[in-house]
mmCIF file of N, CA and C in Angstrom:
data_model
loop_
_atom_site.group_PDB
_atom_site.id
_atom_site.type_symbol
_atom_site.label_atom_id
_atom_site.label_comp_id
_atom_site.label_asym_id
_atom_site.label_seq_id
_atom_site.Cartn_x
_atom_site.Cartn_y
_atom_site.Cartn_z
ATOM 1 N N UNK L 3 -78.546 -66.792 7.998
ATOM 2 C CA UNK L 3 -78.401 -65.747 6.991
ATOM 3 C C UNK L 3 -77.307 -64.774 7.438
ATOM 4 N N UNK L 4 -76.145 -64.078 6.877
ATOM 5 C CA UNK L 4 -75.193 -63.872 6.823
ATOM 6 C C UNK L 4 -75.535 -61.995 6.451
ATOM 7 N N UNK L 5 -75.496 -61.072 7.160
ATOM 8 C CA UNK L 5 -75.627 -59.715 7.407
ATOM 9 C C UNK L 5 -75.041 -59.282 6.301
ATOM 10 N N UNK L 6 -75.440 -58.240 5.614
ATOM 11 C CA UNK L 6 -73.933 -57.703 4.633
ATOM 12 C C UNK L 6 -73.109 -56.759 5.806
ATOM 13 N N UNK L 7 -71.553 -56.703 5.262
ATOM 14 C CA UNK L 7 -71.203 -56.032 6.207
ATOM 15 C C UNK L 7 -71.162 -54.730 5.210
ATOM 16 N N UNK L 8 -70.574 -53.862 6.353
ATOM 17 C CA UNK L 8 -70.452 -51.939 6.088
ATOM 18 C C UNK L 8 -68.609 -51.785 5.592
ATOM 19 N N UNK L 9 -68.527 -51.005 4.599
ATOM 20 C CA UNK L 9 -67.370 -50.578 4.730
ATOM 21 C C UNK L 9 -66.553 -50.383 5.429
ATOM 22 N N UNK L 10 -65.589 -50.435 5.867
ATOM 23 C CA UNK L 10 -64.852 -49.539 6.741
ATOM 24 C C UNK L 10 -64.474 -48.168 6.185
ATOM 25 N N UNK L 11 -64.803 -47.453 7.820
ATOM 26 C CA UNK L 11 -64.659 -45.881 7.658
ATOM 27 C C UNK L 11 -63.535 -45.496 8.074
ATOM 28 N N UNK L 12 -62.535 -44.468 7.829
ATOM 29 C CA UNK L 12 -61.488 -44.440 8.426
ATOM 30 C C UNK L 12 -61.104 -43.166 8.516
ATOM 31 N N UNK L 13 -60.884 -42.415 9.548
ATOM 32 C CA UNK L 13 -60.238 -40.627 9.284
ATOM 33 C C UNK L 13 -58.798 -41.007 9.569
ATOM 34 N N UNK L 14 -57.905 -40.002 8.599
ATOM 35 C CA UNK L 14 -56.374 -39.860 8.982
ATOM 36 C C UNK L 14 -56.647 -38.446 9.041
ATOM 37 N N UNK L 15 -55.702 -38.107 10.102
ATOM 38 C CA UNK L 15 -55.666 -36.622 10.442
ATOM 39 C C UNK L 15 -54.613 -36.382 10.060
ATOM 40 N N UNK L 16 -54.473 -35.388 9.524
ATOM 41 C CA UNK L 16 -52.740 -35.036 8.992
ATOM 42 C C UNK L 16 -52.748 -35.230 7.242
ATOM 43 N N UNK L 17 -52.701 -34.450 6.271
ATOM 44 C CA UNK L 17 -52.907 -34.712 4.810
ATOM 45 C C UNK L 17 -51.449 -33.989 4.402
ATOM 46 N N UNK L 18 -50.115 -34.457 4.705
ATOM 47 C CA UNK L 18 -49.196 -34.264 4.304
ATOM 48 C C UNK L 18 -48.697 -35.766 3.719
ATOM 49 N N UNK L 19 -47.373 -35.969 3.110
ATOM 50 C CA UNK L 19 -47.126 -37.286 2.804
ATOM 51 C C UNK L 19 -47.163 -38.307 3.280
ATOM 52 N N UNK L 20 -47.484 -38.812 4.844
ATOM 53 C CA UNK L 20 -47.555 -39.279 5.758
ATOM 54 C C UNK L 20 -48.867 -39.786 5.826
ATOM 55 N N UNK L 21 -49.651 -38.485 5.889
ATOM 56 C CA UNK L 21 -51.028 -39.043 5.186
ATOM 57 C C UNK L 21 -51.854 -39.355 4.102
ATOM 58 N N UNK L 22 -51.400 -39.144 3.063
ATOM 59 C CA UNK L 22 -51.606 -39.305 1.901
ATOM 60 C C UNK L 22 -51.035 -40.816 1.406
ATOM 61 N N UNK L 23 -50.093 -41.223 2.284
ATOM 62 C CA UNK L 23 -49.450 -42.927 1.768
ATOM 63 C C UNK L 23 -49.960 -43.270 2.490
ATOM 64 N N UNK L 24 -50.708 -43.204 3.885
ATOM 65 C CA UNK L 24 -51.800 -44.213 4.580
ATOM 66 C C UNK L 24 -52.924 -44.602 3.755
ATOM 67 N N UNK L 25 -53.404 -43.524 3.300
ATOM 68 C CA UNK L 25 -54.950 -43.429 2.681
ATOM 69 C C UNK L 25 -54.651 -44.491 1.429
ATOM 70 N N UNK L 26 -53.317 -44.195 0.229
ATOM 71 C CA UNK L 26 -53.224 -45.118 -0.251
ATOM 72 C C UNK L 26 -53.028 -46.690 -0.074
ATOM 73 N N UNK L 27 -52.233 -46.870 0.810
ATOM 74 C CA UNK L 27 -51.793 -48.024 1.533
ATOM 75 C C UNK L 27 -53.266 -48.874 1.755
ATOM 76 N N UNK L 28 -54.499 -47.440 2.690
ATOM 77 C CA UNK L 28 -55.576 -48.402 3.059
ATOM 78 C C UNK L 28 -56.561 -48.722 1.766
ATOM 79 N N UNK L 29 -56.203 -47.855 0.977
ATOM 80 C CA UNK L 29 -57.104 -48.567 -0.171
ATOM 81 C C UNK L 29 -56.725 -49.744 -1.273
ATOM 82 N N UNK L 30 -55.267 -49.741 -1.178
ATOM 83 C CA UNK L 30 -54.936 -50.847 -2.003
ATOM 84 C C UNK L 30 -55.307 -52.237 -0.639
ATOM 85 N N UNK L 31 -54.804 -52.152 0.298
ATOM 86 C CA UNK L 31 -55.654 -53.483 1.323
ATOM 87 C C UNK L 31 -57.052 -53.464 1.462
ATOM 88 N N UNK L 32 -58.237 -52.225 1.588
ATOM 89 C CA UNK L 32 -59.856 -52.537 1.514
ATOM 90 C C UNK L 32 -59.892 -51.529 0.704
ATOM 91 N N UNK L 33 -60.115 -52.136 -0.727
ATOM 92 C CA UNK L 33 -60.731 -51.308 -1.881
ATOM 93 C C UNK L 33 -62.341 -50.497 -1.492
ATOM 94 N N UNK L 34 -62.985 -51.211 -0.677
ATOM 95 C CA UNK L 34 -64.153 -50.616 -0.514
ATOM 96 C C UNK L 34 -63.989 -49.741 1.033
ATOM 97 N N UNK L 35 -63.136 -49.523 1.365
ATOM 98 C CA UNK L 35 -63.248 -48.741 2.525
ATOM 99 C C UNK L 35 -63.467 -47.054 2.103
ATOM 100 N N UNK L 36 -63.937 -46.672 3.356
ATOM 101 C CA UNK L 36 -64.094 -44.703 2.545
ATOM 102 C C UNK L 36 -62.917 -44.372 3.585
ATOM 103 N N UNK L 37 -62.597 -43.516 3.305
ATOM 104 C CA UNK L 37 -61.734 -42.565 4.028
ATOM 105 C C UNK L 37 -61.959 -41.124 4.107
ATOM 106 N N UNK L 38 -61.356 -40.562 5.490
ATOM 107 C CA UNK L 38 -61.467 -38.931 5.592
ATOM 108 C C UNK L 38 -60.699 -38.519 6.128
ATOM 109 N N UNK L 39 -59.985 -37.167 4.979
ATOM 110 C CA UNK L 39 -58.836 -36.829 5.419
ATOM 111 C C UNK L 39 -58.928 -35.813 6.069
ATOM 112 N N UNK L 40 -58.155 -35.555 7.168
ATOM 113 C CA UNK L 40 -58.976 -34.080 8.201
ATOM 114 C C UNK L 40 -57.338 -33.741 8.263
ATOM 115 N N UNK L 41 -57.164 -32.214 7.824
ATOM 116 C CA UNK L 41 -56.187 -31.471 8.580
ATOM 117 C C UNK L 41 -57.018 -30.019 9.274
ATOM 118 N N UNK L 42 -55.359 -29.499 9.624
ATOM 119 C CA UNK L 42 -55.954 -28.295 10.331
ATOM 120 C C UNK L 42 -56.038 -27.362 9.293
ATOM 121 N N UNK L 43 -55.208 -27.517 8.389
ATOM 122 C CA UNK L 43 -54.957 -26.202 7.649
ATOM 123 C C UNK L 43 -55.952 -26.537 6.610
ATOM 124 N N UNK L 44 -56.578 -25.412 6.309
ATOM 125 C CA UNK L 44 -57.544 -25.212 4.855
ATOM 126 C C UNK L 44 -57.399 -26.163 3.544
ATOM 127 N N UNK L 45 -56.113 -26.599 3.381
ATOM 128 C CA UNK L 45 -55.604 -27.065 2.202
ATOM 129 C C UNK L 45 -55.109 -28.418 2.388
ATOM 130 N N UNK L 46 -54.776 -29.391 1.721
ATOM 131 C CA UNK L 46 -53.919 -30.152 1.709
ATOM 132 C C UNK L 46 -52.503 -30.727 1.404
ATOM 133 N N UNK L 47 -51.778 -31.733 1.754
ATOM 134 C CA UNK L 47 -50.447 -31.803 1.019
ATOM 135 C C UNK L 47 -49.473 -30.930 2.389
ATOM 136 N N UNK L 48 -49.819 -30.757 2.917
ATOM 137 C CA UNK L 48 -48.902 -29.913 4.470
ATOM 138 C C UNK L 48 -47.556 -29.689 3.583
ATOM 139 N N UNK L 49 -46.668 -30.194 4.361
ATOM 140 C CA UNK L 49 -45.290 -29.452 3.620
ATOM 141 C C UNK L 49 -45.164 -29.170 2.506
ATOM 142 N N UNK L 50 -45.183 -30.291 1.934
ATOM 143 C CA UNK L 50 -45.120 -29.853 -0.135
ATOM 144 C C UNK L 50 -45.539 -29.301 -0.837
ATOM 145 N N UNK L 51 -46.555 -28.635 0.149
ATOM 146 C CA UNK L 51 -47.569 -26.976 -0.560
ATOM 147 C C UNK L 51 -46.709 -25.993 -0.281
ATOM 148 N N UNK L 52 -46.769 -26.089 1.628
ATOM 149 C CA UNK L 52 -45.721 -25.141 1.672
ATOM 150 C C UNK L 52 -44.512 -24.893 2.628
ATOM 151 N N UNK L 53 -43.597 -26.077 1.650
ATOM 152 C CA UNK L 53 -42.322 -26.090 2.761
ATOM 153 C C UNK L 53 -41.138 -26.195 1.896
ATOM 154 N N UNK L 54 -41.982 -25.965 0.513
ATOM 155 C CA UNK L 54 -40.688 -26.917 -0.492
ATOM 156 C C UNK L 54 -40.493 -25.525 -1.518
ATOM 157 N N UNK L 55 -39.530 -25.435 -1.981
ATOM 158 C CA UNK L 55 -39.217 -24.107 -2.470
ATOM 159 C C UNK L 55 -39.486 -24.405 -4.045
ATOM 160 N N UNK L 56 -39.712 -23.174 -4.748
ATOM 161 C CA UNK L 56 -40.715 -23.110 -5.918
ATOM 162 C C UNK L 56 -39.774 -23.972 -7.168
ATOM 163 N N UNK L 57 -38.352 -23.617 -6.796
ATOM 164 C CA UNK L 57 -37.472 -24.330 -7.997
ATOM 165 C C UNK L 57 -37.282 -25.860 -7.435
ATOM 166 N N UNK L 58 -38.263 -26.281 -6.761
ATOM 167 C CA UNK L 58 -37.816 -27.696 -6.469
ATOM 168 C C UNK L 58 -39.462 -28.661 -6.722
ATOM 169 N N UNK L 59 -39.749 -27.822 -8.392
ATOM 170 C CA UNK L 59 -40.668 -28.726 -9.080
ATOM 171 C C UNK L 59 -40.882 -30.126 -8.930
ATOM 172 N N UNK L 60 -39.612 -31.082 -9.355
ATOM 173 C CA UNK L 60 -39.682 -32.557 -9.176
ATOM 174 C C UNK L 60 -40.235 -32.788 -7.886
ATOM 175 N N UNK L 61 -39.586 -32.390 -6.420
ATOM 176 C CA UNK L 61 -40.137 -32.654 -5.515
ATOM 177 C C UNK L 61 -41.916 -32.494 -5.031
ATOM 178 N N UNK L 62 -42.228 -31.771 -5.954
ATOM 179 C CA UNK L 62 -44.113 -31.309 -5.334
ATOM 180 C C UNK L 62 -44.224 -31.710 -6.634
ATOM 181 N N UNK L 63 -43.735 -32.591 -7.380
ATOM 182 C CA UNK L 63 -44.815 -33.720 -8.410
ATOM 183 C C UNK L 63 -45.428 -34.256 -8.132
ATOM 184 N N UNK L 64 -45.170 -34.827 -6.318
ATOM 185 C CA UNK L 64 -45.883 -36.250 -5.824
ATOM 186 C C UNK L 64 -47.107 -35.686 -5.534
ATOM 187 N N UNK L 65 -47.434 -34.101 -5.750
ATOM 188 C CA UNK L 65 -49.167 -33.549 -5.213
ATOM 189 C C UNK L 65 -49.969 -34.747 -6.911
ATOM 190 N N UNK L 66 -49.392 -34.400 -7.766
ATOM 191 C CA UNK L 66 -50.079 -35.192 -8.707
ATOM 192 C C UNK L 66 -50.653 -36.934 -8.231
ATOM 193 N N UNK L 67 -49.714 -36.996 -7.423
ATOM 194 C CA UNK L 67 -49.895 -39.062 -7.195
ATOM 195 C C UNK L 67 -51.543 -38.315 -6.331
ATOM 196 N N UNK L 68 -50.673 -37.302 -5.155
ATOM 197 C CA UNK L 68 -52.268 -37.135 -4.149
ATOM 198 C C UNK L 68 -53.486 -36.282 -4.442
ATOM 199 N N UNK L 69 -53.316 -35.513 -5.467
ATOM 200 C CA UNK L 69 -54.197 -35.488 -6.551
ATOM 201 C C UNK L 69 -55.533 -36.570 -7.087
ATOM 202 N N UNK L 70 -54.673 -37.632 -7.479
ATOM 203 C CA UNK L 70 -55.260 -38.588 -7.951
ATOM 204 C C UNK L 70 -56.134 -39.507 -6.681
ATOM 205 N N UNK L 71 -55.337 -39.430 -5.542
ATOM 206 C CA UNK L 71 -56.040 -39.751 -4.700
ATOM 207 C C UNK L 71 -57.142 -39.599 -3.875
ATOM 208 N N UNK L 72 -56.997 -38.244 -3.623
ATOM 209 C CA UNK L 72 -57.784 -37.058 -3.190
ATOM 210 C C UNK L 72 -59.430 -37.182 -4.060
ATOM 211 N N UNK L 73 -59.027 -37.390 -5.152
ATOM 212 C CA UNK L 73 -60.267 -37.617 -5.902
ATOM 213 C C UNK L 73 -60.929 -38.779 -6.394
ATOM 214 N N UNK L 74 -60.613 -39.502 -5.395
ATOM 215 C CA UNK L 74 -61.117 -41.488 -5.245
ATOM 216 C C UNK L 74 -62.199 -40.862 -5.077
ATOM 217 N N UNK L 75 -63.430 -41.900 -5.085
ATOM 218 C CA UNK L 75 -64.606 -41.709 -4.795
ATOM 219 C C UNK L 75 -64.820 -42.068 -3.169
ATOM 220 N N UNK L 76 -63.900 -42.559 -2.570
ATOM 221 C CA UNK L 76 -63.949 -42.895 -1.074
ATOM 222 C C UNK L 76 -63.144 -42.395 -0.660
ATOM 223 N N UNK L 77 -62.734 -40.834 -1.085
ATOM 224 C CA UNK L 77 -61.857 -39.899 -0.232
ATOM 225 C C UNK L 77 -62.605 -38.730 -0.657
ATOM 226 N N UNK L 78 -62.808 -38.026 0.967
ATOM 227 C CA UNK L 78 -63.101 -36.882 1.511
ATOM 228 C C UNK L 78 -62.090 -36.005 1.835
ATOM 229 N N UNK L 79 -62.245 -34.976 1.641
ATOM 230 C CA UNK L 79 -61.238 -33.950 2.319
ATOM 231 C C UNK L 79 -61.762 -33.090 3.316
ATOM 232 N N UNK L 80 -61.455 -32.416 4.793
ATOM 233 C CA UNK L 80 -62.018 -31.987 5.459
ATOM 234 C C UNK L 80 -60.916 -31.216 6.276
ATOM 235 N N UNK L 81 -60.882 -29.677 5.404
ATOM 236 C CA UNK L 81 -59.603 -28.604 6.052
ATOM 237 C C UNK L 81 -60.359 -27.820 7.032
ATOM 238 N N UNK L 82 -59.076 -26.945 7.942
ATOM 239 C CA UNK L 82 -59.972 -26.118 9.000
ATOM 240 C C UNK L 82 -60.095 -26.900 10.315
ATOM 241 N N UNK L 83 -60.187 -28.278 10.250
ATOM 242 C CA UNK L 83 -60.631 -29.363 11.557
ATOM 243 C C UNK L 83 -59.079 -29.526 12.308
ATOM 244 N N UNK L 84 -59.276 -28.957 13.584
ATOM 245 C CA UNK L 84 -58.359 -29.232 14.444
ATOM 246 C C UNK L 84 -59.054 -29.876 15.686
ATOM 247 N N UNK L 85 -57.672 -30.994 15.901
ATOM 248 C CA UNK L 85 -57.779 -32.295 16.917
ATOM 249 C C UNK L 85 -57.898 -31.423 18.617
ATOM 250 N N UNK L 86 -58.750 -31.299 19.461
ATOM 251 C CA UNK L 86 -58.884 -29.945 20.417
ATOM 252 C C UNK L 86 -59.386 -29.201 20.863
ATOM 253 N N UNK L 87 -59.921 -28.531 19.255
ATOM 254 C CA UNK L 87 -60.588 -27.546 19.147
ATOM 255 C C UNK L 87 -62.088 -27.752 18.844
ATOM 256 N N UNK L 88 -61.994 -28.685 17.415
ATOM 257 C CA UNK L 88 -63.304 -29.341 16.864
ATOM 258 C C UNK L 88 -63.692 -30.268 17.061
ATOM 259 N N UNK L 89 -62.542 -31.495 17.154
ATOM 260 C CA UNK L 89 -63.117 -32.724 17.373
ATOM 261 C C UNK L 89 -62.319 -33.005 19.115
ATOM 262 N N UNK L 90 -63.122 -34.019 19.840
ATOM 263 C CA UNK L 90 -62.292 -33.990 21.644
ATOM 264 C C UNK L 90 -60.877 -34.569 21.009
ATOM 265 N N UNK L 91 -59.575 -34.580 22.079
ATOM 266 C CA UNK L 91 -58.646 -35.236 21.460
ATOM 267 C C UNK L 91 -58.824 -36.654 22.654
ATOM 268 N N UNK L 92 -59.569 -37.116 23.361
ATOM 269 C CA UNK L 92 -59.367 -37.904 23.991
ATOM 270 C C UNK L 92 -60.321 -39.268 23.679
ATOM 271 N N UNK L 93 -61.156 -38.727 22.816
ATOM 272 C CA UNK L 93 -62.181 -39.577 22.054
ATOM 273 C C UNK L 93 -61.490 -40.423 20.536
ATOM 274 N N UNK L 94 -62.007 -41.325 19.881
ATOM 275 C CA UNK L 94 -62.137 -41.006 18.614
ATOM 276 C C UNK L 94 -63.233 -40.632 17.884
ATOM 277 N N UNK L 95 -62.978 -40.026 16.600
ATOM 278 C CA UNK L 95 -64.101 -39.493 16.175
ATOM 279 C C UNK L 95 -64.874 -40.362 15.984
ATOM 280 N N UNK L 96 -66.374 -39.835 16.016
ATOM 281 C CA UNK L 96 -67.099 -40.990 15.417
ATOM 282 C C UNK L 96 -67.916 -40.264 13.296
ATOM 283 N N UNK L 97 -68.254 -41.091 13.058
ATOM 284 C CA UNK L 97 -68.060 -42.837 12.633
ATOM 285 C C UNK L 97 -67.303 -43.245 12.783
ATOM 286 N N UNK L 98 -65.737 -43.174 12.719
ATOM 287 C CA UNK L 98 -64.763 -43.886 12.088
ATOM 288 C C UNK L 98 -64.734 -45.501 13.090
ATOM 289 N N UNK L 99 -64.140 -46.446 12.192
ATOM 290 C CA UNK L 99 -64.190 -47.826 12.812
ATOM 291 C C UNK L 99 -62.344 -47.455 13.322
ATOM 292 N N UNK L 100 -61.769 -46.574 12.792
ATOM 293 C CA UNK L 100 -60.234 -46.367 12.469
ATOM 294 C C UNK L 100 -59.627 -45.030 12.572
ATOM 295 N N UNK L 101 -58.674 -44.436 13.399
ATOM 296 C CA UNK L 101 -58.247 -43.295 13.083
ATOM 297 C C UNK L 101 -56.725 -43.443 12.978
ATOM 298 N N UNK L 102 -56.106 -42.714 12.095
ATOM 299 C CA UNK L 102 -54.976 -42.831 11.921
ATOM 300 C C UNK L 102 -54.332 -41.517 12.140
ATOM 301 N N UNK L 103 -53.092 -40.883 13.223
ATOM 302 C CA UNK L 103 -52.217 -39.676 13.375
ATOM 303 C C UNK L 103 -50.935 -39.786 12.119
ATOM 304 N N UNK L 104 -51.574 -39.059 11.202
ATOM 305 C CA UNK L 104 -50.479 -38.903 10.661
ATOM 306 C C UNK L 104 -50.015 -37.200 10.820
ATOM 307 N N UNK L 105 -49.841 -36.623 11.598
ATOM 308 C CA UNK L 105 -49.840 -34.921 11.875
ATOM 309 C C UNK L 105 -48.361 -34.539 12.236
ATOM 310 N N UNK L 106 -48.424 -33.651 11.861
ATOM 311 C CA UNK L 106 -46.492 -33.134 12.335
ATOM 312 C C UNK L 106 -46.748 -32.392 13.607
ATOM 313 N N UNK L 107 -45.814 -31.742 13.649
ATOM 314 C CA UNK L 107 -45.893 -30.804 15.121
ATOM 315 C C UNK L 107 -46.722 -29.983 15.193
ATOM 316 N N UNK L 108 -47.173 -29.026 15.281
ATOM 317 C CA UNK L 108 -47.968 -27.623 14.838
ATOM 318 C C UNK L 108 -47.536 -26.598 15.308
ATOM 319 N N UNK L 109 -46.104 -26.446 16.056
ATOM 320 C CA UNK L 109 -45.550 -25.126 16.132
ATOM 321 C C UNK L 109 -43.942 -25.673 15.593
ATOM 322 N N UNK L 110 -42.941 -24.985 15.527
ATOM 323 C CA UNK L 110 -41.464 -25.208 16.214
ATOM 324 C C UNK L 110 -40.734 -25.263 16.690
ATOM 325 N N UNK L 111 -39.788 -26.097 17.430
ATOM 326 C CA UNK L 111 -39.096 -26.806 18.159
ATOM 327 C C UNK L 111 -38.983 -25.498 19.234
#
């Protein structure tokens, strides 16, 4: 007799474009996988919230694609969580079967 298996769970850390085309990427390859998106900052979308200047509409259209994503039924959002502070950085988190760095720097050069 043959077990059912479990979804795969997966956190990407980092919810800027980087992370937002993983999460898609992993759901068009396991439709049934969940995902969780963890940044540090409160919000999502990292730069294109706020890096992109207000007359450069076309460019922060793509919040609409992660919009749509954001509100899969196997996507979580989880702001505030820093890799360090909240979760160890030498571990991976658990559940996840998967973690993915999609994170930029967090200060400047």
């Amino acid at each position: 007799m043959m077990m059912p298996t479990r979804p795969l769970r997966a956190a990407i850390v980092g919810t800027g474009p980087s992370g937002f085309y993983a999460a898609e990427a992993l759901l068009k390859a396991l439709p049934d996988c969940r995902i969780d998106l963890i940044d540090r900052l409160p919000t999502p979308y990292g730069l294109v919230r706020g890096g992109v200047a207000p007359d450069h509409q076309k460019i922060k259209s793509v919040t609409r694609v992660f919009d749509r994503l954001a509100g899969h039924d196997s996507v979580r959002f989880g702001g505030h969580v820093e890799i360090g502070r909240d979760i160890p950085p030498d571990e991976p988190p658990r559940p996840y079967d998967r973690v993915r760095y999609a994170a930029g720097a967090p200060t400047r050069r």
